PDB file of C-alpha atoms in Angstrom:
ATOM      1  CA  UNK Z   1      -0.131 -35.520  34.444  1.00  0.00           C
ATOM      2  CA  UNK Z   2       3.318 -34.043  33.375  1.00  0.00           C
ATOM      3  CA  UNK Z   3       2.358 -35.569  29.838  1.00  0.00           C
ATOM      4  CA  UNK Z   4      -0.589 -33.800  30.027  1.00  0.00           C
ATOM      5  CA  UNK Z   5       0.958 -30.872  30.832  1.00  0.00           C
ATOM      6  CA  UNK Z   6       3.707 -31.150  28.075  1.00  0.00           C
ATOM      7  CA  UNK Z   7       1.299 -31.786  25.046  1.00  0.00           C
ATOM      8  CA  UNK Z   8      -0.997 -28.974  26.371  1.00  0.00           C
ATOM      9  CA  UNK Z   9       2.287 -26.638  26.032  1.00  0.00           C
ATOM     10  CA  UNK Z  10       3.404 -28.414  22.776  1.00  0.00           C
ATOM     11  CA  UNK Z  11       0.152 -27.542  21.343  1.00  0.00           C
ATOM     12  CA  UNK Z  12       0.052 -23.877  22.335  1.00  0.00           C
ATOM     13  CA  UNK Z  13       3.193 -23.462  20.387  1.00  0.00           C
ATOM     14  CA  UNK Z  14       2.177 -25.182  17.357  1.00  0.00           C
ATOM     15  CA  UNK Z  15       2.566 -23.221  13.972  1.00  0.00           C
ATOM     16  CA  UNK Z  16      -1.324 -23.190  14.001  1.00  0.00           C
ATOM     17  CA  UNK Z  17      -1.470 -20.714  17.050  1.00  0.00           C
ATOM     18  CA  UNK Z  18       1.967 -18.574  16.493  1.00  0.00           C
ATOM     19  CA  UNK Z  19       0.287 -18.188  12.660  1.00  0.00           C
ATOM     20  CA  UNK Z  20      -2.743 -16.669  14.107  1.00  0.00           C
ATOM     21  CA  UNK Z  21      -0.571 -14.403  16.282  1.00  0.00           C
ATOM     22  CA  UNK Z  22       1.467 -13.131  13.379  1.00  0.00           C
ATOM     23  CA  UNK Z  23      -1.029 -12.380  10.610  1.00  0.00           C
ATOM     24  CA  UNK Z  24       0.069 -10.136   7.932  1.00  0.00           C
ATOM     25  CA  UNK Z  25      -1.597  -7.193   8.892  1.00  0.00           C
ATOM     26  CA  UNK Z  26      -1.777  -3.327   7.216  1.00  0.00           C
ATOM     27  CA  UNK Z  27      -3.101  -0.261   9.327  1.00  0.00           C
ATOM     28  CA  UNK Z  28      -3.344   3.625   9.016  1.00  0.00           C
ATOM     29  CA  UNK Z  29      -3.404   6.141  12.070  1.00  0.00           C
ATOM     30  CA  UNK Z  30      -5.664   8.095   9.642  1.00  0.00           C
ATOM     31  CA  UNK Z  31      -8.814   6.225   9.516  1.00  0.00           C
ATOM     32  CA  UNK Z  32      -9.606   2.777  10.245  1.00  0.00           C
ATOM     33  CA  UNK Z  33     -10.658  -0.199   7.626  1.00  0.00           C
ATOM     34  CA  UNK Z  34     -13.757   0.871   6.117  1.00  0.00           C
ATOM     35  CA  UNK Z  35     -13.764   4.227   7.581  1.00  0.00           C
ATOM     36  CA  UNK Z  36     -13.505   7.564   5.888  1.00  0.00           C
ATOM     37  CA  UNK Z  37     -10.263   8.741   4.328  1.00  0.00           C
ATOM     38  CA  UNK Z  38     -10.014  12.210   5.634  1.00  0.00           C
ATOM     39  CA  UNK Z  39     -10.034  15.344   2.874  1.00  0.00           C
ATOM     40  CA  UNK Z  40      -5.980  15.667   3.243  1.00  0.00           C
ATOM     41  CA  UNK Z  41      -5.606  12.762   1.256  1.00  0.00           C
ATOM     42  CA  UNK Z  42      -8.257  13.332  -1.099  1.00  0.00           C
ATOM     43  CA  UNK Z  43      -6.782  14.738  -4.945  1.00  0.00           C
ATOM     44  CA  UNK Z  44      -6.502  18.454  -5.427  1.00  0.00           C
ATOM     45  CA  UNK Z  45      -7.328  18.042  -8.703  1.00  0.00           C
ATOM     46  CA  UNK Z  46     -11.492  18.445 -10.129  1.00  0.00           C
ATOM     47  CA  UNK Z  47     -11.317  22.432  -9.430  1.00  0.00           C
ATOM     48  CA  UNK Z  48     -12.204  22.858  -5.429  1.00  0.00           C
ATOM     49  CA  UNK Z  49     -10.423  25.042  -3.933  1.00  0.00           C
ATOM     50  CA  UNK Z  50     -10.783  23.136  -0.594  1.00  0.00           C
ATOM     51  CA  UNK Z  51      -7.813  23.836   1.393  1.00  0.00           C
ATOM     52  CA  UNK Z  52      -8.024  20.530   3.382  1.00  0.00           C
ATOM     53  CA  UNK Z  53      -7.432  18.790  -0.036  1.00  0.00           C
ATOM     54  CA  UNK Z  54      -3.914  18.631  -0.079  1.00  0.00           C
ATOM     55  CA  UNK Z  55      -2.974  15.421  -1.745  1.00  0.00           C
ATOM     56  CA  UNK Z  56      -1.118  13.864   0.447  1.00  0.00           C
ATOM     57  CA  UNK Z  57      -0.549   9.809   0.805  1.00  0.00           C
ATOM     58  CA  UNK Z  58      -1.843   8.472   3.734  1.00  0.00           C
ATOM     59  CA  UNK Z  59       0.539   6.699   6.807  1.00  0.00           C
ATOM     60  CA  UNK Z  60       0.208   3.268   6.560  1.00  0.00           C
ATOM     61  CA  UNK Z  61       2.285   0.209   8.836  1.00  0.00           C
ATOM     62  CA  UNK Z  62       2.422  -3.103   8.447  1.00  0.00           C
ATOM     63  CA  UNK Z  63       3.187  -5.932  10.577  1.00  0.00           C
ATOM     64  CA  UNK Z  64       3.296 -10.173  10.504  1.00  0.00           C
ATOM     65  CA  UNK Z  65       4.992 -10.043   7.430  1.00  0.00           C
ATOM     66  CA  UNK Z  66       5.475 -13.847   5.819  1.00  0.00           C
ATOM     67  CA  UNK Z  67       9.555 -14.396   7.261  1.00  0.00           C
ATOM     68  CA  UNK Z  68      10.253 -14.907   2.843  1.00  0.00           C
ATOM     69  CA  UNK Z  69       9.635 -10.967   2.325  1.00  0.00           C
ATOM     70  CA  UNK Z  70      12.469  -9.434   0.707  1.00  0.00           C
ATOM     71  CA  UNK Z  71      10.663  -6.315  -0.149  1.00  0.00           C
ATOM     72  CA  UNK Z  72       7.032  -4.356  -0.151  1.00  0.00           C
ATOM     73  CA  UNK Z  73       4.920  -3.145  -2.465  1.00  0.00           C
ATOM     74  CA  UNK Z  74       2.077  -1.068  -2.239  1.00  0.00           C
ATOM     75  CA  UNK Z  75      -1.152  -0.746  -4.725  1.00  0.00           C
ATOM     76  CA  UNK Z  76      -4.228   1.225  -3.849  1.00  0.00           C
ATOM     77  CA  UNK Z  77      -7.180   0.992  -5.900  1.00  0.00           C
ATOM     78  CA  UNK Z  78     -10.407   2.472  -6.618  1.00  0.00           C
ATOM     79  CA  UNK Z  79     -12.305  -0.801  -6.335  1.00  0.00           C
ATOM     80  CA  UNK Z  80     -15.738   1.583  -7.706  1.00  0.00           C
ATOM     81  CA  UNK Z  81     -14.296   2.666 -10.788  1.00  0.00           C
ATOM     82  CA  UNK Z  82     -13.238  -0.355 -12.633  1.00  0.00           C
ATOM     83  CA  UNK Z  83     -10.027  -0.900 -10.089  1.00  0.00           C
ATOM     84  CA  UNK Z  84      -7.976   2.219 -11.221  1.00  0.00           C
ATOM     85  CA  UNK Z  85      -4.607   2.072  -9.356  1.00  0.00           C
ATOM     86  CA  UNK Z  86      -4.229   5.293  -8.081  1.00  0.00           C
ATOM     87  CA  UNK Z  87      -0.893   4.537  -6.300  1.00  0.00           C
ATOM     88  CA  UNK Z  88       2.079   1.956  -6.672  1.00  0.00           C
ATOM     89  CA  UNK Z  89       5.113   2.000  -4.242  1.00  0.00           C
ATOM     90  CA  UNK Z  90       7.391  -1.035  -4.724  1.00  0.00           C
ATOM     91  CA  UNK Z  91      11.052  -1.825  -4.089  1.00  0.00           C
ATOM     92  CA  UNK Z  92      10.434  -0.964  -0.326  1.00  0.00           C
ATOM     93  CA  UNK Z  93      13.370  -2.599   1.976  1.00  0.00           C
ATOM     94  CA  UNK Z  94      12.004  -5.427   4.007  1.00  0.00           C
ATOM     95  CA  UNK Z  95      13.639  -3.694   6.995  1.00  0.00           C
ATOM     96  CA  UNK Z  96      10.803  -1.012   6.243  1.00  0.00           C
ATOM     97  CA  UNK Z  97       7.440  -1.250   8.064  1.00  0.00           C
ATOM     98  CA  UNK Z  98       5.748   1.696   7.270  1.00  0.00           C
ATOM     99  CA  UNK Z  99       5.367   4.762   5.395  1.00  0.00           C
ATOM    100  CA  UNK Z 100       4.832   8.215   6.330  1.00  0.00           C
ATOM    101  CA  UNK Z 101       2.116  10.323   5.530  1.00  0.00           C
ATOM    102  CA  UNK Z 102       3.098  12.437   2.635  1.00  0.00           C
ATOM    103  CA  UNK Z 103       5.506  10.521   0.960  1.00  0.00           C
ATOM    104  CA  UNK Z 104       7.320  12.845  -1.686  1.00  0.00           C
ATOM    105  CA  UNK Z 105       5.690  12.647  -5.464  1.00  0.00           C
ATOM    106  CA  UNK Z 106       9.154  11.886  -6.946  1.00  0.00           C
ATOM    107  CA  UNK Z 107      10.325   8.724  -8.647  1.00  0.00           C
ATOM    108  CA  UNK Z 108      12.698   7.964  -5.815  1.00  0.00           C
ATOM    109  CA  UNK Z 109      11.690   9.333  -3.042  1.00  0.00           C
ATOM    110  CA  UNK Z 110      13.624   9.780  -0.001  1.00  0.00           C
ATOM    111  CA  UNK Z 111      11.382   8.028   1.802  1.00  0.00           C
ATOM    112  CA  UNK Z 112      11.293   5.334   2.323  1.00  0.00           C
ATOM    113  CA  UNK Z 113      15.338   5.258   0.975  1.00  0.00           C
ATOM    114  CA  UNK Z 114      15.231   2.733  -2.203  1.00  0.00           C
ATOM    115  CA  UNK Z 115      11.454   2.873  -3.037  1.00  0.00           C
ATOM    116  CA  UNK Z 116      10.190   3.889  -6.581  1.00  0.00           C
ATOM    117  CA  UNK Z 117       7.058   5.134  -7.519  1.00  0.00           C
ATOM    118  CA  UNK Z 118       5.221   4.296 -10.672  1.00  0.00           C
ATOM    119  CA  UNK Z 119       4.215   7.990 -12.738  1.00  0.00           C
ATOM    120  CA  UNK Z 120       0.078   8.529 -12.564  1.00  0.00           C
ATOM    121  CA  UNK Z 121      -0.861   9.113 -15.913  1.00  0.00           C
ATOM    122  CA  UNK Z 122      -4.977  10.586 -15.043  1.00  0.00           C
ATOM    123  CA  UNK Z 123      -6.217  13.824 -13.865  1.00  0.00           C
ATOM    124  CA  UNK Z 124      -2.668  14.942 -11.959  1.00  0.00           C
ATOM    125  CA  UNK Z 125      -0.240  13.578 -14.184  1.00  0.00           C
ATOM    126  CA  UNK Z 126       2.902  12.944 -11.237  1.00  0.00           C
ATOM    127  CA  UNK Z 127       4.942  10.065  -9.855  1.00  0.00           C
ATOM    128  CA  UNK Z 128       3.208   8.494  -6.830  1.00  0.00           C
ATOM    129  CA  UNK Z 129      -0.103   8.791  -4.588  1.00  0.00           C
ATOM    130  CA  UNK Z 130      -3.118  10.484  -6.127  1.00  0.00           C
ATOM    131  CA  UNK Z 131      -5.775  10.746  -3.807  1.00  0.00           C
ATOM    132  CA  UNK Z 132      -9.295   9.739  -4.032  1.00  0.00           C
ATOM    133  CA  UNK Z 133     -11.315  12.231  -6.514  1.00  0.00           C
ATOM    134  CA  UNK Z 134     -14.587  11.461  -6.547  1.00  0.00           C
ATOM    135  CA  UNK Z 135     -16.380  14.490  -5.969  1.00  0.00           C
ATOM    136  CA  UNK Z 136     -20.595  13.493  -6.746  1.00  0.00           C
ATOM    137  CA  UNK Z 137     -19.883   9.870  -5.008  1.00  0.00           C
ATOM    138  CA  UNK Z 138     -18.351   8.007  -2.357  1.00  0.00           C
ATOM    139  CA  UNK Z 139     -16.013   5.644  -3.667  1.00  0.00           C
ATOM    140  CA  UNK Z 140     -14.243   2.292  -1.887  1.00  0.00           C
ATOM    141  CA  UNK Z 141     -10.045   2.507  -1.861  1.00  0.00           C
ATOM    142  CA  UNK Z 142      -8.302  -0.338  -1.291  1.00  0.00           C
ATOM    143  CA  UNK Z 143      -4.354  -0.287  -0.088  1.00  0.00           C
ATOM    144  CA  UNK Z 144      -2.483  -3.482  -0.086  1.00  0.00           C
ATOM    145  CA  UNK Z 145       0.977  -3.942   1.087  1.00  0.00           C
ATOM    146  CA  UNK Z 146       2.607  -7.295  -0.829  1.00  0.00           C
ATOM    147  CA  UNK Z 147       5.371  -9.052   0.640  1.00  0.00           C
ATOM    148  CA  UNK Z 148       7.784  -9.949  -2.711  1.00  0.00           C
ATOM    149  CA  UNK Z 149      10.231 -12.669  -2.771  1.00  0.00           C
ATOM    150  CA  UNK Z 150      12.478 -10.266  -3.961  1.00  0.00           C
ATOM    151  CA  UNK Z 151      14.347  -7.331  -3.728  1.00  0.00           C
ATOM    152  CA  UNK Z 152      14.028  -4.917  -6.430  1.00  0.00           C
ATOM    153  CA  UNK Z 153      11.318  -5.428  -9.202  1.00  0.00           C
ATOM    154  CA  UNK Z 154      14.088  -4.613 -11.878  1.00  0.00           C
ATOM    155  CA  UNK Z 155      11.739  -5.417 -14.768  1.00  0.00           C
ATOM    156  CA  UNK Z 156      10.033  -1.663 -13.930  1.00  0.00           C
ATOM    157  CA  UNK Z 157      10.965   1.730 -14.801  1.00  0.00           C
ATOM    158  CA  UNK Z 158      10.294   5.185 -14.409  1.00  0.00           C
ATOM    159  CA  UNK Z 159       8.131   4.472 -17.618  1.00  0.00           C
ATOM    160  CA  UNK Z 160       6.119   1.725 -16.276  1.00  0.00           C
ATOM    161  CA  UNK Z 161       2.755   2.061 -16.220  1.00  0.00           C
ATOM    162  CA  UNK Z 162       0.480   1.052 -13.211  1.00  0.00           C
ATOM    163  CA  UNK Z 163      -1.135  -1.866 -14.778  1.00  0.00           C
ATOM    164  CA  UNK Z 164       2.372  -3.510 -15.677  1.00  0.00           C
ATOM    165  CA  UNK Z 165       3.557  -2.432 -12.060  1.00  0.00           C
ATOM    166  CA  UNK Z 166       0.732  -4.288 -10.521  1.00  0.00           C
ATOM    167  CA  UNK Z 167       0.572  -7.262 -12.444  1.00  0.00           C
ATOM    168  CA  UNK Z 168       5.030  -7.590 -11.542  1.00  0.00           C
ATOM    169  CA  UNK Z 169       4.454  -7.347  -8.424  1.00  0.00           C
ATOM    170  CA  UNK Z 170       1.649  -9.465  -8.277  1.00  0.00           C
ATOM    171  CA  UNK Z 171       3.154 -12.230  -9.836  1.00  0.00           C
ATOM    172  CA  UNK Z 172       6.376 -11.515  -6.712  1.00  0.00           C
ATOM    173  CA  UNK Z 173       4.015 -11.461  -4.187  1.00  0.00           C
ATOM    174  CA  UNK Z 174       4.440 -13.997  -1.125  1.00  0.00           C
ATOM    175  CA  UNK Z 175       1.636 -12.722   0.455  1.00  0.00           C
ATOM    176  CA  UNK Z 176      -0.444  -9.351   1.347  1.00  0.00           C
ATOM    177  CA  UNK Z 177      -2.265  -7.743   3.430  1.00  0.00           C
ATOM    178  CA  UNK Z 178      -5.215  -4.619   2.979  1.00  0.00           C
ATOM    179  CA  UNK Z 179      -7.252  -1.783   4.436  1.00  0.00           C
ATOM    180  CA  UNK Z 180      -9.941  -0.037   2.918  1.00  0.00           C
ATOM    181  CA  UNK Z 181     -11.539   3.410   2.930  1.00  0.00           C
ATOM    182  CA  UNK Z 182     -14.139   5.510   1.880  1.00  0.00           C
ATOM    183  CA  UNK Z 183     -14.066   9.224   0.244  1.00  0.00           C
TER     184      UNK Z 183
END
């Protein structure tokens, strides 16, 4: 019975079952996978004038992170127009977990401390999130955080374009994790 007892307990804590407890995992507090990515973090660019359009990135958090992550990246796409990256966030400390809404359009910005952002060369023309623009259809965005096996991507500069950005860290990736939304 106390053998019993022991492989029962043995097999509870077996990498299967802690691996399903610690899947790599993204989230927002703005809108859940699949849902609708509210106007705030839609582009401002198209010529609305809607006031609720402001631009801004959404807040995203992570968790279950493979233990080899040195650093995250993040890529959102536009999965229904021929996968344009409309974002690309990399160099993020492992220590980091998430990301506020609104992080600055800069090419260092001060949050998270460390993180570059790859220059959007489309309709706004700035470093770092550009919101969903579709304005005559609803579109599918896809944000994925990648765990990179290491630190800094230091093959990318403030020059690098989004498609060279994605395939680096890509190619560092250890793992990843997505949401989705619709605007």
């Amino acid at each position: 019975m106390l053998c019993a007892l022991f492989v029962l307990g043995a097999t509870a804590l077996s990498p299967a079952a802690s691996a399903e407890q610690s899947a790599f995992t993204l989230s927002s507090t703005a809108f859940a996978d699949g849902g609708v990515i509210p106007k705030v973090h839609e582009c401002t660019s198209g010529g609305g004038n809607d006031p609720a359009k402001r631009n801004e990135s959404p807040p995203l958090a992570w968790s279950g992170a493979p233990a080899d992550a040195k650093s995250y990246a993040i890529v959102m796409r536009d999965l229904d127009n021929a996968n344009l990256i409309h974002w690309v966030i990399y160099d993020i400390p492992v220590s980091t977990t998430s990301l506020p809404q609104n992080v600055q359009h800069v090419y260092r910005p001060p949050v998270p401390a460390g993180a570059r952002q790859v220059y959007y060369r489309g309709s706004a023309s700035l470093y770092g999130y550009q919101g969903p623009c579709s304005p005559s259809t609803v579109n599918t965005y896809e944000f994925v955080v990648h765990a990179l096996d290491r630190t800094s991507l230091t093959s990318l500069n403030s020059g690098s374009t989004t498609q060279t950005a994605a395939r680096a860290i890509t190619a560092a990736s250890v793992g990843s994790a997505r949401i989705s939304g619709k605007s």
